[in-house]
Every structure is written in C-alpha cells, then in structure tokens.
Amino acid sequence: MRLAGERGGEGANLSMCSRPRGLYKARVSDLLELAKIARELAAAFRQSPRRHGDRKRRRGHRVWSRGVHGHRPHYAARGRRLRIRGLLETLGGRRRQERRGDTEPRRGGDARWPWNDRSFRKAFAIQAPSQVPLKQGRSLMDWIRLTKSGKDLTGLKGRLIEVTEEELKKHNKKDDCWICIRGFVYNVSPYMEYHPGGEDELMRAAGSDGTELFDQVHRWVNYESMLKECLVGRMAIKPAVLKDYREEEKKVLNGMLPKSQVTDTLAKEGPSYPSYDWFQTNSLVTIAIYTKQKDINLDSIIVDHQDDSFRAETIIKDCLYLIHIGLSHEVQEDFSVRVVESVGKIEIVLKKKENTSWDFLGHPLENHNSLIPRKDTGLYYRKCQLISKENVTHDTRLFCLMLPPSTHLQVPIGQHVYLKLPITGTEIVKPYTPVSGSLLSEFKEPVLPNNKYIYFLIKIYHTGLFTPELDRLQIGDFVSVSSPEGNFKISKFQELEDLFLLAAGTGFTPMVKILNYALTDIPSLRKVKLMFFNKTEDDIIWRSQLEKLAFKDKRLDVEFVLSAPISEWNGKQGHISPALLSEFLKINLDKSKVLVCICGPVPFTEQGVRLLQDLNFSKNEIHSFTA
C-alpha cells in the first residue's frame, strides 16, 4: 500500500501544476533537461491569460518576455532558446503527424507529455511511471481538505465500534473496504481515489489485517493522522487480567525474558534472550541490560523518559529488546549511559529526585520486557528543538536540532530517521539521513555531552509540501524525530581496503559520516574515492570542505561531475555511465576487499547498481541507500 506523503519527491501528487518528479527514468543525457523545459513551458502557458484582442499573449508571448511565474527565464541565453525551439518543433511535428494519420495515435495518458507515448519511451529507454496517476482533485491536499470538511467518512455517524474478525472479512469490496492496521480498523473506501499506489494495492488488504503488507512498503507513514477520520474502531480482543506489578517483578527474576514473549522464529534463529536488572543507592537508580552480545555500543541503545515513563530500546542484531516502565518515583531529566562492550552490558544511571528507597522499579507498560523483530516495531518519536539553520547552497540548508535532555540517541552510520511536522492539521513524515556538523574537525563546534546535537542537510523544494514548512521554522521551534532505521552494517568496513562512494545531490548525506569514519577508524583502508554528481557548481554541497579534506588526507580522491556546467568548467560532465564508472572504479590489487556505496534519486541509484553489476561487482560489494 502507498499512502500519500511517501517518499518519492516533494509534492509529487499535489496537483497537475506540480513537477512530476519520479515519473520516468532515462539514459539519454538531454532528456531530463528537455523534460524540465517542457514542464516549465506548460506551466507558463497555463498561467498566461488569453485575450482575443492580444495576439502576443494568445501566442504565449509572455513566456519569452516575463519568463515562468513573472521572472526572466533561466534559459534566456540564445543557445537554450534554440534548444527550446527545437523541442517545440519536435513535439509539434509529432502532433501534426498524428493528426494526418502518419503514426498510430497514443493510447491513454496526457497528450501534452511525449513520454506517455510508447514509441517515445522505447526510443529513449524511459520506463513507465511506478505510481498510479491520480485524477484531478485527488491530491494529498485535496484529501486533507476532505477530512476537514466534516463529511462522515466511516459510514457510522461518528460512532466507534469493536470489530470482530468475522465482521472485518465482510467489508472487502472497493465501495466497502475495511482494513486493520496494528489493531485499529479503518474504512479506506473514501481514500481509494487519493491513494498514490492505486486502488488495487489497497485491495490487497481488504477485509483483513494489512499490518504486514503496510510494514513491507512504508511503515514510517503516519497512517493514524492520515486516516483518523476513517477510523471505524478497534479489533475485538479478549480482556487481559490485571496483575500485581510487584508480584510480576518478583516472578520475572532479574528481568529475565519469559519464553512466552518470544516468537518461535526468534527462539530458533534469533539472539540469546536478553535480560535486565536494577539496583539503587540513596541518590541513584541503575538499570542494567544484559544483551549477551559483544558487538554492542552506544549506537545500540536508545533511551527516552518523560514524566514517569521510562523507555529503553536495545538493538540486538535484527531485533529490538524493549524495557518500558512507568517508574514508581520521580527522577531528574539528565542521566548517563555506559556500555561494557566486552560482556555486552549496558548501564543506565538515573538520578533520584528524592533520596528515598524504592520498593520496586515501576509497573510495566506496553511491550515491556519483550524481544521483537525490528520490522514489527512501530516508530517512536521525541520532540527536538531547532537551534540553528544555515545556508549551504542556494537551496540546501544545514539544520541543527537538539535532543531533549531526557533522551539518549546516536544514529548509527548509514541509517536514517524520520522527521514529522503538522501541516494543515495533518502530520506529514519524511526520511532524512543525519550528518556530522562538518567534514573537518577545525570547523566543528563544541557539542553538548552525550552527542545532544543532530544535524541534517536538507534540500528545500519550494513547490513541495514538507520542506517549505521545515524551512519556515524559527529558532526554538520543535520537530519530531523518530528512532533510526536502516540496514547498513558497520561490519562491512572490517578489513576494507578500497572504498568507492557514488553520490548525486543530497544523496551525499549518508557519505558524510562514512567519510569521517573511514578516514579515522579503518586501519586497513588504502583508498577512498568519491564521485559526486550535481547539475551545476552552485549545487555542490560542502565543496571547499571536500577539497580541503582531500588535500589533508592523501587517501581521499574527490571527483565532481556536472550535468549542466558553464562553459568554463574543466571537470567531468554528464550523467552516471559505464565510461565514467569504469575509469573511476580502478583497483590497485585484484584481491583487495572493496565496497561501493551509492545514494541519490531513485533512477540514479537503480541505474548505478545495474552498471556496477555489469562491471562484475558482487552484491556483497555494493550497498545502495534507500528509505
């Protein structure tokens, strides 16, 4: 299933005037530029007033005199005008041929866009859109307006009901479709036409529990906010028997995890059962987690406590061990975390507000003392404060957020988090990879204890929905940040000798921490090479820092590749290609251990992986970053 707000381009489903990013993939270098010009021309023509008495305006003269949206066009140079004229003649010629019957008319699609034509797609190696085109008036903003209209979207006139499995199965048609996600049942029939993934994708879960299917595609999407007006009720479950918390704590000796709380799969294939214990002094309470794993570090533990709620997530391989307790007494906001890697022990030291003896640690909350596969866990958010924002390029900002004092969170290398903002009454979520504050140590500002700062390099899409709202935040405002996700393993760096990094645009973000780590913590490393693709020189993120870092450390080589450079550019030009990669990926020794990391827009990443495989790099030697 694909809910609106999923990654795939800012505002890709907002309206016909939005830029249709991600609709095609091309191998011809000029196609992207021509398509962009065509979109801007179409937008300008739609905005131009048509007066019967004004021939210039009727012919779209405003495009040339005032540019798109009333500004001088960036393609005002003579060479670019000629290219536009050629494009218009090409498109006009094709249309005239179709009217004369010289070519077969197109089937479906919008006649204004040439890539909807089969022969055009075949000639330029363009793939069909991955998303289902939405009807006019069925964008994300249209859905938000519908949910705010007061219309009954459930058919229950405001009532919430308990839904049995038998009742759920009855609602399995397009005009009567109920879906269960994590115990909550939604009537998604009104949402069918607004779903970017199409009606058929939603119907895969009709009349059933769609949690697993939802998690496979985009479990990070905030469906609770998106579908809150479609909520039918909860699934009917057997009432749980309340237990005495003190007796429960006595039964679970030292916090040992009962086998009943571990699935059969985990019991057979997962890590050894973790456990926890606690002890106290007059002023401190220490919670000790015994992971029984030796690859545990400070990145492996996430701690949040708000009021009397204490939550500690320990990442153990592909599972998450959760301690979730309502503390019996109050504690101070600040705390410390210590890891004894040799034995896999984690100690969390809390400071009591009052120097009194605790009879018990607290009462268990949801999923307490459980070991769960990470793919089955929901995302947990905490509010972080914006403390600085600075321009890095003309459209990219460096945001610095400060974690709450009651949070311990260190995002592992190669992993991402989700930022959440309320926009027009709906919570919108987007994935981003945190970066270091700088590539060079002399530029770094002093950080707060326990890495309380978290940095993001984010490109602002002015026609988008999320990033303009993020850019409007003032210093002191808050943003919700999720726990980290990702499948990159730092073990890939063990005994690594040659590291190649391929990045396009803000796909550079995961490479920042990789560069810092590789050049300081991989003793076997012989060479690091970064090929950084951008459109123009002004788009290159941290160019001066990259050049200084390469000058400082001779193991690092950096190559910039531009797709639309000025005439004075002496560097490499074009898009990712076999010729560029074969020259870039030269290895000194045949048997050296190699890793190639790639990140960028989806077409760039997918094409890059195909080219790397054609160059005989194995799957274990390639890692592509996606969210």
XYZ file of C-alpha atoms in Angstrom:
627
model
C 0.000 0.000 0.000
C 1.189 3.548 -0.671
C -0.202 6.388 1.411
C 0.196 9.985 0.373
C 3.257 11.557 1.924
C 5.516 8.642 0.985
C 8.999 9.353 -0.252
C 9.276 9.909 -3.969
C 9.564 13.659 -4.429
C 8.149 16.704 -2.783
C 4.558 17.338 -3.739
C 4.583 14.672 -6.456
C 0.839 14.190 -6.028
C -0.294 17.694 -5.150
C -1.792 18.881 -8.442
C -1.333 18.959 -12.194
C 0.814 22.058 -11.731
C 3.309 20.209 -9.544
C 6.510 18.997 -11.090
C 6.013 15.291 -11.977
C 9.229 14.137 -10.331
C 9.976 10.416 -10.396
C 7.667 9.626 -13.326
C 10.351 8.298 -15.653
C 13.911 7.103 -15.966
C 16.145 7.928 -18.908
C 19.550 7.036 -20.257
C 19.770 9.957 -22.730
C 21.647 12.856 -21.180
C 19.500 15.622 -22.685
C 16.128 14.094 -21.859
C 15.929 15.355 -18.289
C 16.757 18.901 -19.380
C 14.242 18.824 -22.228
C 11.545 17.396 -19.988
C 12.148 20.116 -17.402
C 11.864 22.824 -20.047
C 8.653 21.265 -21.343
C 7.136 21.261 -17.861
C 8.055 24.902 -17.274
C 6.644 25.898 -20.645
C 3.403 24.057 -19.917
C 3.144 25.738 -16.501
C 3.731 29.146 -18.036
C 1.183 28.597 -20.819
C -1.410 27.523 -18.250
C -0.828 30.727 -16.314
C -0.821 33.063 -19.328
C -4.134 34.974 -19.759
C -5.663 34.526 -23.196
C -7.250 37.631 -24.696
C -8.741 37.558 -28.173
C -7.544 41.102 -28.799
C -3.933 40.435 -27.795
C -2.147 38.259 -30.359
C 1.146 38.200 -28.455
C -0.433 36.893 -25.283
C -2.601 34.470 -27.278
C 0.587 33.007 -28.726
C 2.173 32.650 -25.286
C 4.488 35.616 -25.801
C 4.542 36.123 -22.031
C 6.806 33.091 -21.678
C 9.585 34.872 -23.548
C 9.111 38.371 -22.180
C 8.459 37.667 -18.487
C 9.504 34.045 -18.012
C 7.848 31.458 -15.811
C 5.816 32.962 -12.932
C 6.717 36.514 -14.000
C 10.522 36.203 -13.785
C 13.150 36.157 -16.504
C 13.648 32.530 -17.539
C 16.898 30.781 -16.644
C 17.085 29.552 -20.248
C 17.155 33.095 -21.700
C 20.544 32.502 -23.340
C 20.490 32.118 -27.106
C 21.672 28.503 -27.057
C 18.923 27.462 -24.654
C 16.276 29.249 -26.730
C 17.354 27.274 -29.746
C 17.009 24.054 -27.807
C 13.502 25.040 -26.709
C 12.575 25.915 -30.280
C 13.853 22.526 -31.416
C 11.866 20.793 -28.710
C 8.676 22.631 -29.677
C 9.217 21.789 -33.350
C 9.762 18.121 -32.460
C 6.638 17.940 -30.343
C 4.637 19.943 -32.877
C 5.803 17.689 -35.702
C 4.714 14.587 -33.839
C 1.283 16.076 -33.162
C 0.852 17.052 -36.830
C 1.809 13.550 -37.916
C -0.794 12.064 -35.624
C -3.497 14.398 -36.960
C -2.593 13.342 -40.536
C -2.692 9.673 -39.528
C 1.001 9.055 -40.232
C 1.537 7.473 -36.834
C -0.631 5.406 -34.553
C -2.466 7.587 -32.001
C -1.376 7.242 -28.404
C -3.399 5.107 -26.061
C -4.136 6.792 -22.760
C -2.068 9.368 -20.964
C -1.905 13.117 -21.324
C -1.172 14.204 -24.900
C 0.844 17.164 -23.612
C 3.613 14.872 -22.342
C 5.598 12.988 -25.002
C 6.880 10.310 -22.607
C 3.374 8.872 -22.393
C 3.838 7.675 -25.990
C 5.088 4.083 -26.286
C 7.416 4.737 -29.199
C 8.888 7.768 -27.406
C 9.518 5.699 -24.258
C 11.067 2.907 -26.285
C 13.333 5.242 -28.250
C 14.631 6.979 -25.137
C 14.600 3.929 -22.790
C 12.023 5.502 -20.478
C 10.199 3.288 -18.017
C 6.530 3.738 -17.291
C 5.541 5.577 -14.105
C 5.854 3.499 -10.914
C 2.906 5.274 -9.278
C -0.689 5.304 -10.434
C -1.651 8.741 -11.873
C -4.210 10.448 -9.671
C -7.307 12.134 -11.055
C -7.612 15.897 -10.961
C -8.719 16.941 -7.471
C -7.322 13.822 -5.800
C -4.027 15.150 -4.405
C -2.800 14.954 -0.816
C -4.065 18.484 -0.125
C -7.465 17.526 -1.578
C -7.586 14.563 0.817
C -6.701 16.787 3.767
C -9.477 19.205 2.780
C -11.946 16.313 2.572
C -11.036 15.084 6.061
C -11.588 18.622 7.417
C -14.960 19.024 5.688
C -16.941 17.231 8.415
C -18.170 14.562 5.996
C -18.836 11.146 7.553
C -16.045 9.006 6.042
C -16.738 5.890 8.100
C -20.456 5.480 7.497
C -21.007 5.067 11.258
C -22.081 8.651 12.029
C -19.269 9.279 14.484
C -19.579 6.008 16.431
C -16.554 3.813 17.213
C -17.180 0.074 17.375
C -15.365 -3.120 18.233
C -14.783 -5.170 15.098
C -14.613 -8.951 15.103
C -12.632 -10.924 12.526
C -15.901 -12.162 11.011
C -17.206 -8.593 10.624
C -13.929 -7.372 9.128
C -13.986 -10.068 6.431
C -17.385 -8.855 5.194
C -16.002 -5.446 4.145
C -13.794 -6.498 1.236
C -15.110 -4.507 -1.760
C -13.896 -1.234 -3.281
C -17.008 0.651 -2.178
C -16.954 -1.035 1.243
C -13.345 -1.674 2.221
C -12.160 -2.011 5.808
C -8.511 -2.636 6.675
C -6.913 -3.365 10.042
C -3.512 -1.805 10.865
C -1.993 -2.597 14.265
C -5.318 -3.409 15.869
C -7.225 -0.390 14.501
C -9.805 -0.759 11.721
C -10.214 1.910 9.022
C -12.808 2.358 6.280
C -10.466 3.185 3.375
C -13.164 3.307 0.675
C -13.188 7.159 0.615
C -9.366 7.129 0.336
C -9.232 4.796 -2.692
C -9.007 7.535 -5.344
C -6.432 9.503 -3.310
C -4.002 6.594 -2.843
C -0.824 7.148 -4.915
C -0.255 3.381 -5.154
C -3.672 2.809 -6.715
C -6.856 1.064 -5.626
C -5.554 -2.438 -6.369
C -2.747 -2.014 -3.861
C -5.213 -1.135 -1.088
C -7.494 -4.010 -2.089
C -4.704 -6.488 -1.328
C -5.533 -5.954 2.350
C -9.310 -5.538 2.017
C -11.261 -7.185 4.818
C -8.126 -8.362 6.608
C -5.175 -7.342 8.770
C -2.931 -5.255 6.484
C -0.212 -4.552 9.050
C 2.412 -6.801 7.477
C 1.733 -5.505 3.967
C 1.821 -1.907 5.220
C 5.142 -2.505 7.015
C 6.707 -4.014 3.903
C 6.114 -0.848 1.885
C 6.214 2.160 4.234
C 5.603 1.528 7.899
C 7.006 5.006 8.660
C 3.977 6.739 7.097
C 1.802 8.307 9.779
C -1.399 6.471 8.903
C -3.015 7.391 12.256
C -3.071 11.053 11.226
C -3.780 10.418 7.540
C -6.761 8.124 8.195
C -8.018 9.409 11.545
C -11.395 10.447 10.062
C -11.761 6.919 8.610
C -11.360 5.138 11.962
C -14.090 2.543 12.492
C -12.817 1.210 15.827
C -10.567 -1.430 17.371
C -10.373 -5.131 16.763
C -12.226 -7.082 19.457
C -9.783 -8.810 21.800
C -10.110 -10.842 24.959
C -9.756 -8.712 28.102
C -6.418 -9.028 29.842
C -6.244 -9.962 33.510
C -4.661 -7.209 35.593
C -1.637 -8.312 37.616
C 0.051 -7.016 40.710
C 3.119 -5.186 39.404
C 5.207 -6.056 42.443
C 4.335 -9.748 42.193
C 5.071 -9.666 38.439
C 8.515 -8.226 39.103
C 9.247 -10.974 41.634
C 8.208 -13.693 39.187
C 10.466 -12.359 36.434
C 13.753 -12.991 38.213
C 16.333 -10.304 37.292
C 14.115 -9.191 34.440
C 14.678 -12.467 32.566
C 12.512 -12.547 29.466
C 9.827 -15.284 29.653
C 9.890 -17.603 26.645
C 6.216 -16.905 26.027
C 7.171 -13.376 24.974
C 9.485 -14.593 22.225
C 8.152 -15.904 18.930
C 9.071 -19.399 17.755
C 11.153 -17.894 14.965
C 13.214 -15.837 17.405
C 13.604 -18.805 19.718
C 15.110 -20.829 16.889
C 17.042 -18.225 14.904
C 17.305 -15.034 16.961
C 19.849 -13.880 19.538
C 20.083 -15.263 23.069
C 17.428 -13.961 25.422
C 18.457 -10.619 26.911
C 17.563 -9.700 30.474
C 17.646 -6.727 32.813
C 18.111 -5.973 36.493
C 18.155 -2.856 38.656
C 19.785 -1.696 41.870
C 19.918 1.556 43.818
C 21.831 3.788 46.168
C 20.465 6.710 48.175
C 20.608 9.035 45.150
C 20.877 6.799 42.064
C 18.975 4.025 40.294
C 20.929 1.873 37.828
C 19.171 -0.249 35.222
C 21.483 -2.935 33.820
C 20.660 -4.615 30.498
C 22.450 -7.884 29.702
C 22.384 -8.273 25.919
C 24.622 -11.374 25.732
C 26.153 -9.873 22.572
C 29.678 -8.488 22.170
C 29.004 -6.060 19.300
C 27.013 -3.626 21.450
C 27.980 0.074 21.570
C 26.373 3.428 22.379
C 24.622 3.403 18.974
C 22.777 0.249 20.060
C 20.782 1.817 22.905
C 18.060 4.491 22.711
C 16.678 5.893 25.961
C 13.704 8.223 26.462
C 11.959 9.155 29.674
C 9.111 11.618 30.011
C 7.428 12.262 33.350
C 7.319 8.805 34.973
C 7.565 6.828 31.710
C 10.933 5.188 31.045
C 11.698 3.561 27.696
C 14.946 1.856 26.621
C 15.314 0.237 23.182
C 18.333 -2.013 22.671
C 19.122 -3.039 19.094
C 20.314 -6.649 19.077
C 21.044 -7.823 15.527
C 17.705 -7.571 13.683
C 15.648 -7.430 16.879
C 14.744 -4.825 19.459
C 14.717 -5.526 23.192
C 12.350 -3.085 24.923
C 12.274 -2.008 28.553
C 9.125 0.114 29.025
C 8.249 1.031 32.600
C 6.165 3.555 34.482
C 8.692 4.462 37.186
C 7.470 4.240 40.771
C 9.221 7.510 41.746
C 10.330 10.699 40.023
C 13.806 11.075 38.570
C 15.772 14.021 37.188
C 15.918 14.717 33.449
C 19.618 14.080 32.908
C 21.079 10.585 33.115
C 24.133 8.678 31.869
C 24.605 5.601 29.679
C 27.616 3.303 29.783
C 28.389 0.245 27.662
C 30.762 -2.560 28.633
C 31.407 -3.981 25.159
C 33.430 -6.975 26.307
C 30.411 -8.516 28.037
C 27.551 -6.777 26.198
C 26.298 -4.982 29.292
C 24.509 -1.608 29.248
C 24.110 0.518 32.372
C 21.615 3.408 32.518
C 22.085 5.553 35.641
C 19.086 7.654 36.736
C 19.232 10.367 39.410
C 16.501 10.283 42.039
C 14.648 13.497 42.779
C 14.296 12.438 46.425
C 16.786 10.355 48.361
C 14.331 7.655 49.338
C 14.441 3.902 48.952
C 12.349 2.398 46.136
C 10.404 -0.786 46.913
C 10.100 -1.658 43.228
C 11.244 -0.155 39.925
C 7.782 0.520 38.487
C 4.879 -1.011 36.584
C 5.226 -2.469 33.065
C 3.884 -0.527 30.096
C 3.135 -1.631 26.528
C 5.504 -4.355 25.209
C 7.698 -4.167 28.293
C 10.477 -6.762 28.566
C 9.900 -8.030 25.026
C 12.233 -9.043 22.199
C 10.654 -8.093 18.866
C 11.876 -8.202 15.233
C 12.634 -4.612 14.236
C 10.370 -4.868 11.200
C 7.419 -5.456 13.550
C 8.011 -2.438 15.786
C 6.396 0.961 15.361
C 8.392 4.165 15.220
C 8.844 6.158 18.406
C 9.226 9.964 18.169
C 10.636 12.582 20.505
C 10.456 16.381 20.069
C 13.756 18.067 19.226
C 14.405 21.810 19.270
C 15.769 23.724 16.279
C 18.815 25.668 17.456
C 20.427 26.761 14.176
C 19.828 26.871 10.427
C 22.365 27.972 7.836
C 22.617 28.078 4.052
C 24.971 25.555 2.474
C 23.969 26.088 -1.185
C 21.301 28.215 -2.855
C 18.625 25.603 -2.000
C 20.181 23.421 0.724
C 20.212 24.173 4.462
C 22.099 22.679 7.409
C 19.616 22.210 10.264
C 20.847 21.592 13.790
C 18.391 20.041 16.247
C 18.965 19.454 19.935
C 17.715 16.270 21.522
C 15.758 16.542 24.779
C 17.905 16.231 27.929
C 15.861 13.119 28.765
C 16.922 11.314 25.548
C 19.966 9.292 24.559
C 20.082 8.753 20.784
C 23.053 8.235 18.461
C 22.134 7.444 14.857
C 24.389 4.665 13.511
C 26.405 5.254 10.348
C 24.355 4.710 7.207
C 20.971 4.844 8.929
C 18.186 7.422 8.651
C 15.428 8.864 10.824
C 12.025 10.373 10.038
C 11.084 13.993 10.679
C 7.429 14.725 11.428
C 5.609 18.060 11.193
C 1.929 19.011 11.477
C 0.859 20.627 8.202
C -2.715 21.931 7.791
C -3.836 19.689 10.645
C -2.185 16.506 9.314
C 1.136 15.039 10.444
C 3.474 14.636 7.453
C 6.585 12.448 7.681
C 9.791 12.440 5.591
C 13.008 10.350 5.886
C 16.408 12.046 6.231
C 19.946 10.862 6.966
C 21.715 12.759 9.784
C 25.185 14.134 9.023
C 28.121 15.439 11.002
C 28.243 19.145 11.757
C 31.247 19.391 9.423
C 33.705 17.235 7.458
C 36.690 18.978 9.048
C 37.475 18.883 12.756
C 38.644 22.519 12.839
C 35.174 23.629 11.683
C 33.296 21.634 14.293
C 31.649 23.485 17.157
C 31.804 22.074 20.695
C 28.933 19.645 21.206
C 26.871 19.036 24.275
C 27.509 15.937 26.422
C 26.275 12.619 25.011
C 26.030 13.990 21.455
C 22.942 16.109 22.078
C 23.082 17.710 18.611
C 21.772 16.102 15.440
C 22.428 17.675 12.017
C 20.573 17.415 8.689
C 21.471 18.625 5.202
C 18.080 19.192 3.534
C 17.242 20.500 0.082
C 14.276 22.886 0.059
C 11.730 22.198 -2.681
C 9.758 25.438 -2.919
C 6.873 23.717 -4.714
C 6.818 20.905 -2.151
C 4.727 20.332 0.918
C 7.143 19.343 3.693
C 10.451 21.178 3.167
C 8.969 24.714 2.797
C 7.236 24.193 6.145
C 10.504 22.970 7.641
C 12.316 25.992 6.235
C 9.766 28.340 7.851
C 10.535 27.059 11.363
C 12.019 29.609 13.742
C 14.895 29.012 16.139
C 13.373 27.426 19.235
C 10.597 25.600 17.362
C 10.250 21.821 17.678
C 10.382 18.930 15.205
C 9.512 15.305 15.990
C 12.394 12.905 15.258
C 11.980 9.132 15.083
C 14.272 6.349 16.185
C 16.762 5.320 13.466
C 16.192 2.768 10.721
C 18.353 1.233 8.020
C 20.065 -1.981 7.011
C 23.654 -0.780 6.664
C 26.039 -2.778 8.850
C 29.275 -1.229 10.052
C 30.780 -4.721 9.827
C 31.072 -4.087 6.068
C 34.109 -1.925 6.904
C 36.070 -4.764 8.518
C 39.429 -5.217 6.756
C 38.215 -2.903 3.972
C 40.948 -1.689 1.608
C 39.173 0.232 -1.181
C 36.034 2.317 -0.611
C 34.137 3.926 -3.511
C 31.303 6.412 -2.929
C 28.813 7.445 -5.645
C 26.503 10.320 -4.658
C 24.049 12.555 -6.508
C 22.701 15.764 -4.954
C 21.581 15.290 -1.358
C 22.380 11.591 -1.783
C 25.685 12.875 -0.403
C 24.256 12.864 3.143
C 24.996 9.214 4.123
C 28.506 9.645 2.712
C 29.359 12.346 5.282
C 29.559 10.028 8.290
C 31.035 7.254 6.153
C 33.905 9.543 5.124
C 34.551 10.647 8.704
C 34.529 7.068 9.967
C 36.532 5.571 7.099
C 39.398 8.050 7.367
C 39.709 7.761 11.152
C 38.612 4.255 12.187
C 39.514 1.771 9.401
C 43.220 0.931 9.777
C 43.254 -1.356 6.732
C 41.898 1.347 4.402
C 44.150 2.151 1.450
C 41.971 4.388 -0.744
C 38.656 6.303 -0.613
C 37.190 7.761 -3.825
C 34.091 9.948 -4.028
C 32.329 10.710 -7.322
C 29.824 13.492 -6.639
C 27.161 14.187 -9.312
C 25.395 17.563 -9.451
C 23.750 19.806 -12.010
C 25.878 22.940 -11.569
C 28.821 24.099 -9.457
C 26.417 26.039 -7.219
C 24.690 22.769 -6.293
C 27.810 21.098 -4.854
C 27.424 20.613 -1.096
C 30.490 21.370 1.045
C 32.795 21.587 -1.952
C 35.523 23.546 -0.163
C 35.473 21.154 2.802
C 35.768 18.140 0.498
C 38.719 19.696 -1.324
C 40.460 20.581 1.956
C 39.860 17.094 3.335
C 41.311 15.519 0.166
C 44.358 17.800 0.425
C 44.774 16.893 4.105
C 44.398 13.104 3.660
C 46.040 11.728 0.517
C 43.975 8.533 0.721
C 40.925 10.526 -0.406
C 40.184 11.423 -4.032
C 37.144 13.552 -4.934
C 35.727 13.944 -8.448
C 32.864 16.311 -9.297
C 30.623 15.528 -12.286
C 28.189 18.180 -13.596
C 25.253 17.608 -15.938
C 24.706 21.286 -16.834
C 28.037 23.082 -16.317
C 29.029 26.508 -17.563
C 31.446 26.707 -20.499
C 34.412 27.435 -18.199
C 34.004 24.129 -16.291
C 37.098 21.947 -16.742
C 35.906 18.937 -14.784
C 33.907 15.898 -15.837
C 30.466 16.244 -17.380
C 27.396 14.105 -17.939
C 25.373 11.535 -16.016
C 26.317 8.227 -14.462
C 27.553 5.934 -17.250
C 29.732 2.862 -17.901
C 32.541 5.080 -19.220
C 32.645 7.237 -16.069
C 32.430 4.276 -13.695
C 34.974 2.021 -15.407
C 37.586 4.760 -15.148
C 36.601 5.712 -11.573
C 36.492 2.182 -10.134
C 40.085 1.180 -10.792
C 41.511 -1.094 -8.103
C 45.220 -1.418 -7.436
C 45.134 -5.061 -6.297
C 42.866 -7.745 -7.763
C 42.154 -9.414 -4.424
C 41.618 -6.311 -2.305
C 38.425 -6.042 -0.237
C 36.135 -3.488 -1.902
C 32.890 -1.717 -1.015
C 30.884 0.601 -3.294
C 28.196 2.787 -1.674
C 25.655 4.628 -3.821
C 22.901 7.108 -2.969
C 20.798 9.608 -4.893
C 17.462 9.889 -6.686
C 15.851 6.513 -7.383
C 16.664 6.484 -11.140
C 20.304 7.336 -10.383
C 20.642 4.633 -7.732
C 18.923 1.904 -9.728
C 20.897 2.625 -12.875
C 24.123 2.827 -10.869
C 23.544 -0.579 -9.288
C 22.887 -2.116 -12.733
C 26.090 -0.615 -14.103
C 28.101 -1.846 -11.112
C 26.759 -5.353 -11.614
C 27.689 -5.147 -15.307
C 31.222 -4.283 -14.158
C 31.277 -7.568 -12.177
C 30.903 -6.149 -8.676
C 29.137 -8.671 -6.442
C 26.077 -7.939 -4.298
C 28.224 -8.020 -1.172
C 30.448 -5.304 -2.654
C 27.527 -2.923 -3.391
C 25.354 -1.067 -0.892
C 22.590 1.273 -2.082
C 20.984 3.644 0.403
C 17.199 3.847 0.174
C 14.432 4.788 2.660
